[in-house]
PDB file of C-alpha atoms in Angstrom:
ATOM      1  CA  MET A   1      77.497 143.462 141.282  1.00 68.00           C
ATOM      2  CA  PRO A   2      79.871 140.455 141.541  1.00 75.00           C
ATOM      3  CA  ALA A   3      80.024 138.037 138.645  1.00 84.00           C
ATOM      4  CA  THR A   4      77.924 134.914 138.918  1.00 88.00           C
ATOM      5  CA  ILE A   5      79.853 131.661 138.819  1.00 91.00           C
ATOM      6  CA  GLY A   6      79.397 128.862 136.326  1.00 93.00           C
ATOM      7  CA  LEU A   7      81.461 125.749 135.700  1.00 96.00           C
ATOM      8  CA  VAL A   8      82.485 124.012 132.489  1.00 97.00           C
ATOM      9  CA  LEU A   9      83.542 120.373 132.364  1.00 98.00           C
ATOM     10  CA  ASP A  10      85.313 119.152 129.243  1.00 98.00           C
ATOM     11  CA  CYS A  11      84.184 115.696 128.194  1.00 98.00           C
ATOM     12  CA  ALA A  12      84.164 113.113 125.424  1.00 97.00           C
ATOM     13  CA  ASP A  13      80.383 112.679 125.297  1.00 97.00           C
ATOM     14  CA  ALA A  14      78.363 115.539 126.745  1.00 97.00           C
ATOM     15  CA  PRO A  15      74.820 114.043 126.524  1.00 96.00           C
ATOM     16  CA  LYS A  16      76.017 110.782 128.053  1.00 96.00           C
ATOM     17  CA  LEU A  17      77.947 112.458 130.874  1.00 98.00           C
ATOM     18  CA  ALA A  18      74.897 114.644 131.535  1.00 98.00           C
ATOM     19  CA  GLU A  19      73.007 111.443 132.392  1.00 97.00           C
ATOM     20  CA  PHE A  20      75.442 111.083 135.300  1.00 98.00           C
ATOM     21  CA  TRP A  21      75.964 114.675 136.454  1.00 98.00           C
ATOM     22  CA  ALA A  22      72.314 115.813 136.338  1.00 97.00           C
ATOM     23  CA  PRO A  23      71.120 113.284 138.902  1.00 97.00           C
ATOM     24  CA  ALA A  24      74.468 113.349 140.706  1.00 97.00           C
ATOM     25  CA  LEU A  25      74.065 117.064 141.495  1.00 95.00           C
ATOM     26  CA  ASN A  26      70.266 116.923 141.544  1.00 94.00           C
ATOM     27  CA  PHE A  27      70.373 119.281 138.563  1.00 95.00           C
ATOM     28  CA  VAL A  28      68.152 119.306 135.470  1.00 95.00           C
ATOM     29  CA  ASN A  29      69.234 119.229 131.848  1.00 95.00           C
ATOM     30  CA  VAL A  30      67.914 122.565 130.568  1.00 94.00           C
ATOM     31  CA  TRP A  31      69.615 123.115 127.227  1.00 92.00           C
ATOM     32  CA  SER A  32      71.682 121.302 124.581  1.00 93.00           C
ATOM     33  CA  GLY A  33      73.309 122.905 121.576  1.00 88.00           C
ATOM     34  CA  GLY A  34      76.183 121.819 119.382  1.00 86.00           C
ATOM     35  CA  THR A  35      78.817 120.338 121.672  1.00 92.00           C
ATOM     36  CA  TYR A  36      77.291 121.712 124.897  1.00 94.00           C
ATOM     37  CA  VAL A  37      74.772 120.536 127.489  1.00 97.00           C
ATOM     38  CA  LEU A  38      73.710 122.927 130.262  1.00 96.00           C
ATOM     39  CA  LEU A  39      72.732 121.569 133.660  1.00 96.00           C
ATOM     40  CA  MET A  40      71.173 123.745 136.356  1.00 95.00           C
ATOM     41  CA  ASP A  41      69.835 123.454 139.822  1.00 92.00           C
ATOM     42  CA  PRO A  42      66.011 123.452 139.495  1.00 91.00           C
ATOM     43  CA  SER A  43      65.886 126.572 141.730  1.00 87.00           C
ATOM     44  CA  ASN A  44      68.554 128.261 139.559  1.00 76.00           C
ATOM     45  CA  VAL A  45      71.048 128.309 142.400  1.00 79.00           C
ATOM     46  CA  GLU A  46      74.669 128.746 141.318  1.00 74.00           C
ATOM     47  CA  PRO A  47      76.759 127.245 139.944  1.00 89.00           C
ATOM     48  CA  ARG A  48      75.462 126.162 136.564  1.00 93.00           C
ATOM     49  CA  LEU A  49      77.383 123.333 134.923  1.00 96.00           C
ATOM     50  CA  ILE A  50      78.123 123.219 131.205  1.00 96.00           C
ATOM     51  CA  LEU A  51      79.345 119.917 129.785  1.00 98.00           C
ATOM     52  CA  GLN A  52      81.545 120.783 126.818  1.00 97.00           C
ATOM     53  CA  GLN A  53      82.495 118.080 124.326  1.00 97.00           C
ATOM     54  CA  VAL A  54      86.191 118.350 123.367  1.00 97.00           C
ATOM     55  CA  ASP A  55      88.503 116.329 121.152  1.00 97.00           C
ATOM     56  CA  GLU A  56      91.372 115.850 123.582  1.00 96.00           C
ATOM     57  CA  PRO A  57      91.138 113.040 126.122  1.00 95.00           C
ATOM     58  CA  LYS A  58      91.617 113.480 129.884  1.00 94.00           C
ATOM     59  CA  SER A  59      95.361 113.187 130.505  1.00 93.00           C
ATOM     60  CA  ALA A  60      95.994 113.980 134.202  1.00 93.00           C
ATOM     61  CA  LYS A  61      94.243 114.338 137.546  1.00 94.00           C
ATOM     62  CA  ASN A  62      91.857 117.261 137.304  1.00 95.00           C
ATOM     63  CA  ARG A  63      93.300 120.441 138.853  1.00 96.00           C
ATOM     64  CA  LEU A  64      89.775 121.608 139.840  1.00 97.00           C
ATOM     65  CA  HIS A  65      87.180 119.207 141.203  1.00 97.00           C
ATOM     66  CA  PHE A  66      83.873 119.063 143.026  1.00 96.00           C
ATOM     67  CA  ASP A  67      83.507 118.332 146.712  1.00 95.00           C
ATOM     68  CA  LEU A  68      79.933 117.224 147.443  1.00 95.00           C
ATOM     69  CA  HIS A  69      78.756 117.622 151.030  1.00 93.00           C
ATOM     70  CA  PRO A  70      75.656 115.448 151.572  1.00 95.00           C
ATOM     71  CA  PRO A  71      73.867 114.909 154.881  1.00 93.00           C
ATOM     72  CA  ASP A  72      74.852 111.180 154.733  1.00 95.00           C
ATOM     73  CA  VAL A  73      78.193 110.340 153.081  1.00 96.00           C
ATOM     74  CA  ASP A  74      77.669 106.572 152.798  1.00 96.00           C
ATOM     75  CA  ALA A  75      74.195 106.923 151.327  1.00 96.00           C
ATOM     76  CA  GLU A  76      75.445 109.477 148.805  1.00 97.00           C
ATOM     77  CA  VAL A  77      78.442 107.362 147.792  1.00 97.00           C
ATOM     78  CA  ALA A  78      76.126 104.408 147.230  1.00 97.00           C
ATOM     79  CA  ARG A  79      73.688 106.563 145.219  1.00 98.00           C
ATOM     80  CA  LEU A  80      76.542 107.869 143.056  1.00 98.00           C
ATOM     81  CA  GLU A  81      77.985 104.391 142.497  1.00 98.00           C
ATOM     82  CA  ALA A  82      74.531 103.295 141.291  1.00 98.00           C
ATOM     83  CA  LEU A  83      74.594 106.232 138.819  1.00 98.00           C
ATOM     84  CA  GLY A  84      77.935 105.029 137.393  1.00 98.00           C
ATOM     85  CA  ALA A  85      80.639 106.587 139.611  1.00 98.00           C
ATOM     86  CA  GLN A  86      83.640 104.600 140.885  1.00 98.00           C
ATOM     87  CA  ARG A  87      84.655 104.715 144.496  1.00 98.00           C
ATOM     88  CA  GLY A  88      88.353 105.354 145.267  1.00 97.00           C
ATOM     89  CA  GLU A  89      90.381 105.952 148.390  1.00 96.00           C
ATOM     90  CA  GLU A  90      89.067 107.452 151.641  1.00 96.00           C
ATOM     91  CA  ILE A  91      90.844 110.228 153.515  1.00 92.00           C
ATOM     92  CA  THR A  92      90.185 111.748 156.960  1.00 91.00           C
ATOM     93  CA  GLU A  93      91.857 115.101 157.617  1.00 84.00           C
ATOM     94  CA  HIS A  94      90.904 118.272 159.529  1.00 76.00           C
ATOM     95  CA  ALA A  95      87.921 116.404 161.049  1.00 83.00           C
ATOM     96  CA  THR A  96      86.498 115.854 157.592  1.00 86.00           C
ATOM     97  CA  ARG A  97      86.010 112.513 155.833  1.00 92.00           C
ATOM     98  CA  TRP A  98      86.519 112.509 152.065  1.00 92.00           C
ATOM     99  CA  VAL A  99      85.621 109.647 149.740  1.00 97.00           C
ATOM    100  CA  VAL A 100      87.424 110.122 146.456  1.00 97.00           C
ATOM    101  CA  MET A 101      85.268 109.094 143.453  1.00 98.00           C
ATOM    102  CA  THR A 102      85.435 109.308 139.665  1.00 98.00           C
ATOM    103  CA  ASP A 103      82.615 110.028 137.277  1.00 98.00           C
ATOM    104  CA  PRO A 104      82.001 107.736 134.180  1.00 98.00           C
ATOM    105  CA  GLU A 105      84.762 109.607 132.236  1.00 98.00           C
ATOM    106  CA  GLY A 106      87.252 109.341 135.108  1.00 97.00           C
ATOM    107  CA  ASN A 107      86.850 112.896 136.447  1.00 98.00           C
ATOM    108  CA  GLU A 108      87.773 113.000 140.125  1.00 97.00           C
ATOM    109  CA  PHE A 109      85.358 114.374 142.730  1.00 98.00           C
ATOM    110  CA  CYS A 110      84.922 113.861 146.464  1.00 97.00           C
ATOM    111  CA  VAL A 111      82.004 113.150 148.743  1.00 97.00           C
ATOM    112  CA  CYS A 112      82.795 114.754 152.126  1.00 95.00           C
ATOM    113  CA  SER A 113      81.300 114.585 155.598  1.00 90.00           C
ATOM    114  CA  ALA A 114      81.089 118.334 156.200  1.00 72.00           C
ATOM    115  CA  PRO A 115      82.447 121.619 154.874  1.00 53.00           C
ATOM    116  CA  THR A 116      85.855 122.407 156.382  1.00 47.00           C
ATOM    117  CA  GLU A 117      85.343 125.298 158.787  1.00 42.00           C
TER     118      GLU A 117
ATOM    119  CA  MET B   1      68.310 117.034 151.013  1.00 68.00           C
ATOM    120  CA  PRO B   2      70.724 117.394 148.051  1.00 75.00           C
ATOM    121  CA  ALA B   3      74.447 117.655 148.710  1.00 84.00           C
ATOM    122  CA  THR B   4      75.913 121.183 148.787  1.00 88.00           C
ATOM    123  CA  ILE B   5      78.650 121.821 146.219  1.00 91.00           C
ATOM    124  CA  GLY B   6      82.183 122.883 146.982  1.00 93.00           C
ATOM    125  CA  LEU B   7      85.196 123.192 144.677  1.00 96.00           C
ATOM    126  CA  VAL B   8      88.809 122.305 145.209  1.00 97.00           C
ATOM    127  CA  LEU B   9      91.604 123.791 143.105  1.00 98.00           C
ATOM    128  CA  ASP B  10      95.038 122.142 143.213  1.00 98.00           C
ATOM    129  CA  CYS B  11      97.861 124.637 143.276  1.00 98.00           C
ATOM    130  CA  ALA B  12     101.573 125.149 143.931  1.00 97.00           C
ATOM    131  CA  ASP B  13     101.108 127.973 146.470  1.00 97.00           C
ATOM    132  CA  ALA B  14      97.716 128.115 148.185  1.00 97.00           C
ATOM    133  CA  PRO B  15      98.137 131.370 150.201  1.00 96.00           C
ATOM    134  CA  LYS B  16      99.540 133.190 147.180  1.00 96.00           C
ATOM    135  CA  LEU B  17      96.865 131.919 144.796  1.00 98.00           C
ATOM    136  CA  ALA B  18      94.227 132.910 147.378  1.00 98.00           C
ATOM    137  CA  GLU B  19      95.390 136.476 146.923  1.00 97.00           C
ATOM    138  CA  PHE B  20      94.143 136.212 143.361  1.00 98.00           C
ATOM    139  CA  TRP B  21      90.991 134.091 143.714  1.00 98.00           C
ATOM    140  CA  ALA B  22      89.523 135.793 146.795  1.00 97.00           C
ATOM    141  CA  PRO B  23      89.180 139.203 145.099  1.00 96.00           C
ATOM    142  CA  ALA B  24      88.608 137.568 141.686  1.00 96.00           C
ATOM    143  CA  LEU B  25      85.452 135.866 142.981  1.00 95.00           C
ATOM    144  CA  ASN B  26      84.625 138.533 145.551  1.00 94.00           C
ATOM    145  CA  PHE B  27      85.177 135.841 148.186  1.00 95.00           C
ATOM    146  CA  VAL B  28      86.832 136.130 151.570  1.00 95.00           C
ATOM    147  CA  ASN B  29      89.666 134.054 152.953  1.00 95.00           C
ATOM    148  CA  VAL B  30      88.000 132.406 155.929  1.00 94.00           C
ATOM    149  CA  TRP B  31      90.354 129.592 156.991  1.00 92.00           C
ATOM    150  CA  SER B  32      93.825 128.254 156.403  1.00 93.00           C
ATOM    151  CA  GLY B  33      95.224 124.972 157.703  1.00 88.00           C
ATOM    152  CA  GLY B  34      98.105 122.818 156.546  1.00 86.00           C
ATOM    153  CA  THR B  35      98.108 122.832 152.769  1.00 92.00           C
ATOM    154  CA  TYR B  36      94.558 124.332 152.430  1.00 94.00           C
ATOM    155  CA  VAL B  37      92.999 127.764 152.191  1.00 97.00           C
ATOM    156  CA  LEU B  38      89.226 128.099 152.203  1.00 96.00           C
ATOM    157  CA  LEU B  39      87.541 130.929 150.327  1.00 96.00           C
ATOM    158  CA  MET B  40      83.878 131.670 150.665  1.00 95.00           C
ATOM    159  CA  ASP B  41      81.317 134.142 149.417  1.00 92.00           C
ATOM    160  CA  PRO B  42      80.718 136.614 152.288  1.00 91.00           C
ATOM    161  CA  SER B  43      77.015 135.602 152.247  1.00 87.00           C
ATOM    162  CA  ASN B  44      77.951 131.936 152.332  1.00 77.00           C
ATOM    163  CA  VAL B  45      76.448 131.327 148.921  1.00 79.00           C
ATOM    164  CA  GLU B  46      77.717 128.164 147.266  1.00 73.00           C
ATOM    165  CA  PRO B  47      80.167 127.111 146.016  1.00 88.00           C
ATOM    166  CA  ARG B  48      83.006 127.393 148.512  1.00 93.00           C
ATOM    167  CA  LEU B  49      86.493 127.156 147.032  1.00 96.00           C
ATOM    168  CA  ILE B  50      89.311 125.274 148.682  1.00 96.00           C
ATOM    169  CA  LEU B  51      92.836 125.914 147.405  1.00 98.00           C
ATOM    170  CA  GLN B  52      94.798 122.730 147.964  1.00 97.00           C
ATOM    171  CA  GLN B  53      98.567 122.799 147.700  1.00 97.00           C
ATOM    172  CA  VAL B  54      99.884 119.738 145.827  1.00 97.00           C
ATOM    173  CA  ASP B  55     103.286 118.512 144.738  1.00 96.00           C
ATOM    174  CA  GLU B  56     102.569 117.810 141.107  1.00 96.00           C
ATOM    175  CA  PRO B  57     102.614 120.731 138.629  1.00 95.00           C
ATOM    176  CA  LYS B  58      99.808 121.587 136.227  1.00 94.00           C
ATOM    177  CA  SER B  59     100.372 119.479 133.123  1.00 93.00           C
ATOM    178  CA  ALA B  60      97.397 119.989 130.809  1.00 93.00           C
ATOM    179  CA  LYS B  61      94.441 122.256 130.145  1.00 94.00           C
ATOM    180  CA  ASN B  62      92.114 121.974 133.112  1.00 95.00           C
ATOM    181  CA  ARG B  63      89.179 119.689 132.402  1.00 96.00           C
ATOM    182  CA  LEU B  64      86.900 121.687 134.750  1.00 97.00           C
ATOM    183  CA  HIS B  65      87.010 125.481 134.803  1.00 97.00           C
ATOM    184  CA  PHE B  66      85.121 128.552 136.000  1.00 96.00           C
ATOM    185  CA  ASP B  67      82.939 130.669 133.764  1.00 95.00           C
ATOM    186  CA  LEU B  68      82.440 134.092 135.365  1.00 95.00           C
ATOM    187  CA  HIS B  69      79.416 136.073 134.239  1.00 93.00           C
ATOM    188  CA  PRO B  70      79.807 139.710 135.196  1.00 94.00           C
ATOM    189  CA  PRO B  71      77.474 142.590 134.272  1.00 93.00           C
ATOM    190  CA  ASP B  72      80.317 144.133 132.236  1.00 95.00           C
ATOM    191  CA  VAL B  73      82.787 141.743 130.552  1.00 96.00           C
ATOM    192  CA  ASP B  74      85.425 144.342 129.602  1.00 96.00           C
ATOM    193  CA  ALA B  75      85.489 145.913 133.052  1.00 96.00           C
ATOM    194  CA  GLU B  76      85.750 142.482 134.673  1.00 97.00           C
ATOM    195  CA  VAL B  77      88.579 141.360 132.324  1.00 97.00           C
ATOM    196  CA  ALA B  78      90.473 144.551 133.145  1.00 97.00           C
ATOM    197  CA  ARG B  79      89.907 144.077 136.884  1.00 98.00           C
ATOM    198  CA  LEU B  80      91.139 140.467 136.718  1.00 98.00           C
ATOM    199  CA  GLU B  81      94.210 141.454 134.670  1.00 98.00           C
ATOM    200  CA  ALA B  82      95.036 144.002 137.379  1.00 98.00           C
ATOM    201  CA  LEU B  83      94.800 141.163 139.944  1.00 98.00           C
ATOM    202  CA  GLY B  84      97.290 139.067 137.994  1.00 98.00           C
ATOM    203  CA  ALA B  85      95.305 137.151 135.417  1.00 98.00           C
ATOM    204  CA  GLN B  86      96.425 136.854 131.771  1.00 98.00           C
ATOM    205  CA  ARG B  87      94.027 137.480 128.917  1.00 98.00           C
ATOM    206  CA  GLY B  88      93.860 134.878 126.152  1.00 97.00           C
ATOM    207  CA  GLU B  89      91.686 134.364 123.095  1.00 96.00           C
ATOM    208  CA  GLU B  90      88.095 135.554 122.679  1.00 96.00           C
ATOM    209  CA  ILE B  91      85.297 133.360 121.382  1.00 92.00           C
ATOM    210  CA  THR B  92      81.715 134.216 120.397  1.00 91.00           C
ATOM    211  CA  GLU B  93      79.349 131.284 120.177  1.00 84.00           C
ATOM    212  CA  HIS B  94      75.621 130.749 120.880  1.00 76.00           C
ATOM    213  CA  ALA B  95      75.178 134.519 121.363  1.00 83.00           C
ATOM    214  CA  THR B  96      77.679 134.472 124.214  1.00 86.00           C
ATOM    215  CA  ARG B  97      81.091 136.147 124.287  1.00 92.00           C
ATOM    216  CA  TRP B  98      83.815 134.330 126.166  1.00 92.00           C
ATOM    217  CA  VAL B  99      87.216 135.823 127.041  1.00 97.00           C
ATOM    218  CA  VAL B 100      89.569 132.980 127.943  1.00 97.00           C
ATOM    219  CA  MET B 101      91.899 133.935 130.838  1.00 98.00           C
ATOM    220  CA  THR B 102      94.440 132.193 133.068  1.00 98.00           C
ATOM    221  CA  ASP B 103      95.053 132.783 136.749  1.00 98.00           C
ATOM    222  CA  PRO B 104      98.605 133.395 138.105  1.00 98.00           C
ATOM    223  CA  GLU B 105      99.317 129.608 138.100  1.00 97.00           C
ATOM    224  CA  GLY B 106      98.029 129.160 134.544  1.00 97.00           C
ATOM    225  CA  ASN B 107      94.577 127.760 135.405  1.00 98.00           C
ATOM    226  CA  GLU B 108      92.135 128.523 132.601  1.00 97.00           C
ATOM    227  CA  PHE B 109      88.841 130.314 133.264  1.00 98.00           C
ATOM    228  CA  CYS B 110      86.464 132.377 131.160  1.00 97.00           C
ATOM    229  CA  VAL B 111      84.725 135.731 131.557  1.00 97.00           C
ATOM    230  CA  CYS B 112      81.457 135.553 129.649  1.00 95.00           C
ATOM    231  CA  SER B 113      78.833 137.971 128.514  1.00 90.00           C
ATOM    232  CA  ALA B 114      75.791 136.045 129.763  1.00 72.00           C
ATOM    233  CA  PRO B 115      74.799 132.585 130.869  1.00 54.00           C
ATOM    234  CA  THR B 116      73.934 130.392 127.874  1.00 47.00           C
ATOM    235  CA  GLU B 117      70.183 129.857 127.917  1.00 42.00           C
TER     236      GLU B 117
END
């Protein structure tokens, strides 16, 4: 049986960042303990996301980031901005439109028009 | 309808790193174009993983990383080492055992005994 996949995001304030990422991903906050907050899809679809509070600050562009593929890019970008994300540059490549955004701690992610096939 | 979730990993050599991550995640290499390689679960379960070749080198611990939850941690760690991963420290916390590993480009990920509930 293959391993199931989870994700861990280092952050400065896990409960506060959970207030962004739970609604951003349409996940629910299911568990908090120590320096961790666990967010999951309500249907328990992978991947789970653990927010892990760490001492070191973010120091470079994240090497791994989320691409979110909503039915409506502009509506999703507006929804995420209202939740506290910042909108950055926009890129069109390989017939896909990417809007680069950052979460409230500056973590990069993209909102994209369609999965690249 | 919520957005579907994809992931993008910056790397120095996308085709070469795909040779690690495709078998590591039990994904298949479904598409390459320009500086991108797309890996997907054969059943098209989320998340997809895009390997994106970039100019800048890795400069800090990744802020976002994978936690893999296999049925057998030791067997999975050995399998990933054989694929080219390096084994790092081991942590037990909240009744979960994590083995910290790095991929062939030094990207951190963990192999864990069970999802934290």
